[in-house]
Short mmCIF file of C-alpha atoms and ligand atoms in Angstrom, two decimals:
data_model
loop_
_atom_site.label_atom_id
_atom_site.label_comp_id
_atom_site.label_asym_id
_atom_site.label_seq_id
_atom_site.Cartn_x
_atom_site.Cartn_y
_atom_site.Cartn_z
CA MET A 1 -3.52 -51.68 26.88
CA ALA A 2 -5.28 -51.26 23.54
CA MET A 3 -3.82 -50.38 20.19
CA THR A 4 -6.30 -48.19 18.51
CA PRO A 5 -6.23 -47.51 14.80
CA THR A 6 -4.66 -44.16 14.17
CA ALA A 7 -3.02 -42.22 11.39
CA LEU A 8 0.11 -41.76 13.42
CA PRO A 9 2.94 -44.34 13.10
CA THR A 10 2.75 -46.84 15.97
CA ALA A 11 5.41 -48.31 18.18
CA LEU A 12 5.14 -51.16 20.64
CA ILE A 13 7.66 -51.07 23.52
CA VAL A 14 8.24 -54.46 25.04
CA GLU A 15 10.06 -53.74 28.33
CA ASP A 16 9.39 -54.74 31.91
CA GLU A 17 11.44 -51.98 33.59
CA PRO A 18 8.81 -49.21 33.84
CA GLU A 19 11.30 -46.31 33.95
CA ILE A 20 13.00 -47.39 30.73
CA ALA A 21 9.69 -48.18 29.03
CA GLU A 22 8.36 -44.72 29.93
CA LEU A 23 11.50 -43.00 28.83
CA VAL A 24 11.37 -44.70 25.41
CA LYS A 25 7.68 -43.92 25.15
CA PHE A 26 8.25 -40.30 25.96
CA HIS A 27 10.79 -39.81 23.29
CA LEU A 28 8.80 -41.69 20.65
CA GLN A 29 5.75 -39.61 21.37
CA ARG A 30 7.67 -36.38 21.17
CA THR A 31 8.45 -37.25 17.54
CA GLY A 32 4.77 -37.95 16.75
CA ILE A 33 4.78 -41.82 17.14
CA ASP A 34 1.89 -43.38 18.95
CA ALA A 35 3.77 -45.61 21.35
CA SER A 36 2.41 -48.15 23.84
CA ILE A 37 4.04 -50.43 26.37
CA THR A 38 3.73 -54.01 27.37
CA ARG A 39 5.94 -55.82 29.83
CA SER A 40 5.07 -59.28 28.48
CA GLY A 41 6.65 -60.98 25.51
CA ARG A 42 3.56 -63.17 24.99
CA ARG A 43 1.29 -60.16 25.02
CA ALA A 44 3.59 -58.41 22.57
CA LEU A 45 3.19 -61.23 20.16
CA GLU A 46 -0.59 -61.19 20.51
CA LEU A 47 -0.70 -57.42 20.00
CA ALA A 48 1.65 -57.57 17.01
CA ARG A 49 -0.40 -60.24 15.25
CA HIS A 50 -3.63 -58.43 15.94
CA SER A 51 -2.43 -54.95 14.95
CA PRO A 52 1.17 -54.93 13.62
CA PRO A 53 3.01 -51.73 14.92
CA ASN A 54 5.34 -49.77 12.61
CA LEU A 55 8.19 -50.46 15.07
CA MET A 56 8.94 -52.76 17.97
CA VAL A 57 11.36 -51.85 20.70
CA LEU A 58 12.19 -55.15 22.31
CA ASP A 59 13.97 -55.66 25.55
CA LEU A 60 15.76 -59.06 25.62
CA MET A 61 15.29 -59.71 29.29
CA LEU A 62 11.51 -60.17 29.85
CA PRO A 63 9.76 -61.91 32.72
CA ASP A 64 7.82 -64.43 30.68
CA LEU A 65 9.31 -64.94 27.22
CA ASN A 66 12.91 -64.14 26.30
CA GLY A 67 13.23 -61.29 23.78
CA LEU A 68 15.09 -63.41 21.39
CA GLU A 69 12.21 -65.90 21.35
CA VAL A 70 9.83 -63.06 20.81
CA CYS A 71 11.91 -61.91 17.88
CA ARG A 72 12.16 -65.44 16.43
CA ARG A 73 8.37 -65.90 16.56
CA LEU A 74 7.71 -62.51 15.04
CA LYS A 75 9.97 -63.26 12.13
CA GLU A 76 8.43 -66.65 11.37
CA ASN A 77 4.93 -65.24 11.18
CA ASP A 78 3.90 -63.63 7.84
CA ALA A 79 1.73 -61.12 9.63
CA THR A 80 4.52 -59.78 11.77
CA LYS A 81 7.84 -60.56 10.05
CA SER A 82 8.26 -57.13 8.43
CA ILE A 83 7.87 -55.18 11.68
CA PRO A 84 11.18 -53.42 12.28
CA VAL A 85 12.62 -54.63 15.52
CA VAL A 86 15.21 -52.77 17.61
CA MET A 87 16.52 -54.74 20.53
CA LEU A 88 17.32 -53.21 23.92
CA THR A 89 20.27 -55.07 25.41
CA ALA A 90 22.47 -55.04 28.40
CA SER A 91 26.05 -54.02 27.65
CA GLY A 92 28.37 -56.93 27.06
CA SER A 93 25.75 -59.25 25.65
CA GLU A 94 27.43 -59.73 22.27
CA GLU A 95 26.08 -63.24 21.85
CA ASP A 96 22.53 -62.04 22.36
CA ILE A 97 23.04 -59.13 19.92
CA ILE A 98 24.45 -61.49 17.23
CA ALA A 99 21.62 -64.01 17.82
CA GLY A 100 19.00 -61.28 17.53
CA LEU A 101 20.50 -59.77 14.38
CA GLU A 102 20.61 -63.23 12.80
CA MET A 103 17.00 -63.78 13.76
CA GLY A 104 16.04 -60.65 11.81
CA ALA A 105 16.19 -57.79 14.31
CA ASP A 106 17.21 -54.61 12.48
CA ASP A 107 19.38 -53.04 15.13
CA TYR A 108 20.07 -52.82 18.78
CA VAL A 109 20.65 -50.22 21.51
CA THR A 110 22.75 -51.03 24.53
CA LYS A 111 21.60 -49.92 27.98
CA PRO A 112 22.19 -47.36 29.36
CA PHE A 113 21.52 -45.36 26.25
CA SER A 114 21.27 -41.66 25.45
CA PRO A 115 17.92 -40.54 24.19
CA ARG A 116 19.62 -39.14 21.09
CA VAL A 117 21.26 -42.42 20.15
CA LEU A 118 18.07 -44.31 20.87
CA MET A 119 15.91 -42.07 18.64
CA ALA A 120 18.50 -42.07 15.81
CA ARG A 121 18.49 -45.87 15.81
CA LEU A 122 14.75 -46.16 15.96
CA GLN A 123 14.11 -43.64 13.23
CA ASN A 124 16.79 -45.22 11.12
CA ALA A 125 15.21 -48.65 11.48
CA MET A 126 11.77 -47.33 10.46
CA ARG A 127 13.15 -45.34 7.55
CA LYS A 128 15.24 -48.15 6.23
CA ARG A 129 12.37 -50.52 6.32
CA GLY A 130 10.37 -48.06 4.29
CA VAL A 131 13.13 -47.82 1.76
CA SER A 132 13.70 -51.51 1.54
CA ALA A 133 10.01 -52.10 0.89
CA THR A 134 10.40 -50.46 -2.54
CA GLN A 135 11.86 -52.19 -5.55
CA PRO A 136 15.62 -52.35 -5.23
CA ALA A 137 17.36 -50.21 -7.83
CA ASP A 138 20.01 -51.74 -10.17
CA ILE A 139 22.40 -48.93 -9.36
CA LEU A 140 23.20 -48.07 -5.80
CA THR A 141 24.69 -44.63 -5.19
CA ARG A 142 26.35 -44.07 -1.86
CA LEU A 143 28.32 -41.27 -0.11
CA ASP A 144 27.03 -38.56 -2.47
CA GLY A 145 28.20 -40.52 -5.54
CA LYS A 146 31.70 -41.31 -4.31
CA LEU A 147 30.67 -44.98 -4.48
CA VAL A 148 28.47 -46.33 -7.21
CA ILE A 149 27.56 -50.05 -7.41
CA ASP A 150 25.94 -51.40 -10.57
CA ARG A 151 24.58 -54.74 -9.58
CA GLN A 152 23.33 -55.64 -13.00
CA ARG A 153 26.77 -55.28 -14.63
CA HIS A 154 28.82 -56.06 -11.55
CA VAL A 155 30.76 -52.81 -11.85
CA VAL A 156 31.92 -50.65 -8.91
CA THR A 157 32.97 -46.98 -9.41
CA CYS A 158 34.84 -45.35 -6.61
CA LEU A 159 35.64 -41.59 -6.67
CA GLY A 160 34.91 -41.69 -10.41
CA ALA A 161 37.22 -44.54 -11.29
CA GLY A 162 36.25 -48.10 -11.92
CA ILE A 163 37.70 -50.61 -9.45
CA SER A 164 38.20 -54.32 -9.86
CA LEU A 165 36.62 -56.56 -7.16
CA THR A 166 36.43 -60.34 -7.07
CA ILE A 167 32.89 -61.76 -7.13
CA THR A 168 33.04 -62.46 -3.32
CA GLU A 169 34.29 -58.91 -2.64
CA PHE A 170 31.59 -57.46 -4.83
CA GLU A 171 28.80 -59.38 -3.13
CA MET A 172 30.09 -58.55 0.35
CA LEU A 173 30.29 -54.80 -0.50
CA LEU A 174 26.77 -54.97 -2.00
CA THR A 175 25.35 -56.79 1.02
CA LEU A 176 26.62 -54.06 3.38
CA ALA A 177 25.91 -51.06 1.12
CA GLN A 178 22.32 -52.15 0.61
CA ARG A 179 21.57 -51.61 4.30
CA VAL A 180 23.44 -48.47 5.25
CA GLY A 181 23.95 -48.11 8.97
CA PHE A 182 22.93 -51.69 9.84
CA VAL A 183 25.39 -54.13 11.36
CA ARG A 184 25.70 -57.47 9.60
CA THR A 185 27.34 -60.33 11.39
CA ARG A 186 29.96 -62.40 9.62
CA LYS A 187 27.53 -65.28 9.40
CA GLN A 188 24.93 -63.10 7.75
CA ILE A 189 27.48 -61.82 5.27
CA ILE A 190 28.53 -65.38 4.43
CA ALA A 191 24.91 -66.40 3.96
CA ALA A 192 24.25 -63.42 1.68
CA VAL A 193 27.34 -63.98 -0.50
CA HIS A 194 27.36 -67.70 -0.93
CA GLY A 195 24.25 -69.20 0.62
CA PRO A 196 24.21 -71.43 3.67
CA LEU A 197 26.49 -74.15 2.24
CA THR A 198 29.44 -71.85 1.76
CA MET A 199 32.90 -72.87 2.58
CA LEU A 200 33.77 -69.27 3.61
CA SER A 201 34.67 -68.95 7.33
CA PRO A 202 34.25 -65.86 9.49
CA ARG A 203 38.02 -65.50 9.26
CA THR A 204 38.04 -65.35 5.44
CA ILE A 205 35.39 -62.67 5.62
CA ASP A 206 37.88 -60.52 7.54
CA VAL A 207 40.50 -61.17 4.90
CA HIS A 208 38.17 -60.18 2.03
CA MET A 209 37.14 -57.09 4.03
CA THR A 210 40.73 -55.97 4.20
CA ALA A 211 41.11 -56.40 0.44
CA ILE A 212 37.93 -54.41 -0.25
CA ARG A 213 39.01 -51.56 2.00
CA ARG A 214 42.36 -51.39 0.29
CA LYS A 215 40.79 -51.26 -3.16
CA LEU A 216 38.31 -48.64 -2.11
CA GLY A 217 41.00 -46.41 -0.77
CA ALA A 218 39.60 -43.45 1.26
CA VAL A 219 36.07 -44.70 0.69
CA GLY A 220 37.06 -47.97 2.47
CA ALA A 221 36.56 -46.21 5.76
CA ALA A 222 32.79 -46.49 5.16
CA LEU A 223 33.17 -50.22 5.94
CA GLU A 224 33.27 -50.09 9.70
CA THR A 225 34.16 -52.96 12.00
CA VAL A 226 31.68 -53.37 14.86
CA ARG A 227 33.81 -54.94 17.51
CA GLY A 228 32.59 -58.37 18.53
CA VAL A 229 29.56 -58.28 16.19
CA GLY A 230 30.42 -57.78 12.51
CA TYR A 231 30.52 -55.03 9.88
CA ARG A 232 28.50 -52.04 8.89
CA PHE A 233 28.45 -49.65 5.90
CA SER A 234 28.33 -46.14 7.36
CA GLU A 235 27.79 -42.87 5.59
CA ASP A 236 28.77 -40.91 8.75
CA GLY A 237 32.25 -39.74 9.33
CA LEU A 238 33.42 -39.64 5.67
CA GLU A 239 34.27 -36.29 4.21
CA1 CA B 1 14.12 -56.33 31.22
#
C-alpha cells in the first residue's frame, strides 16, 4: 500500500477485519477522502510518520500491536501527534475507551456501527481538529448565543443573563465547551481544571457538574453524561 501525495484529504484505516476496513473505506471515499487500509499497527505508525494522514481510524484489536499502543506512540511523536484519531472499539470496552481518550484519541465508534454515525464522528473529528488549530478566541459562543463564555474576564452569560460560577465550575464548563461533541473523562477534566496534582476526585467532578447544570437551567442539558466514560458538551438536542 502506498500513500501518494494528493490534494484530497487522506485517511488511514488501521483494521484487520477486511469487511469492516472496506466498509469504512467505501464511506470515506464517497465523501471525497482518499482512504487507505493497513491491518498492521506497526505499519500504520511507519506510514503515519512518513506521510501523516488527515485522519486515522484505529481498531483497538490488531494482530501485531494493540491499538492503544499505536495511539500512545502516535501521540508521543511530534510528526504524528496532531493526527485526529477515532478508535473503533468492541461494545462494552469502556476501559479501553477511557484509556484511548486519555492517550489523546479524539473520539470512538463502537462496533457494530451505522455508517451514518461513523461518518458523523469522523467528519466531526477532522473538523474540530481544523478549528482547534486556529488561535483560541477569548469569547466562546455556543448554542447560537444562548451560552457565552468570556475566558479573559471569567464571565458566563446564559440566555442573556450573567451567572455566577465558582472557579472550578467555570474551568470545567470551559474545558467541555471548548471541544463540542467530544467526550472528556473525569480524569481529563480534573487534569484540565487543576493540573495533575489536584485533590479533586472523580466523585467531586460529578458534584460540581450537578451544580453547573443547575445554574445553567435549560442550557444545562448541553452537558451530557456519557455513561461509564465521562461528560460531553453537545449542541444537539437543545431547542
Ligand atoms: Ca480487529
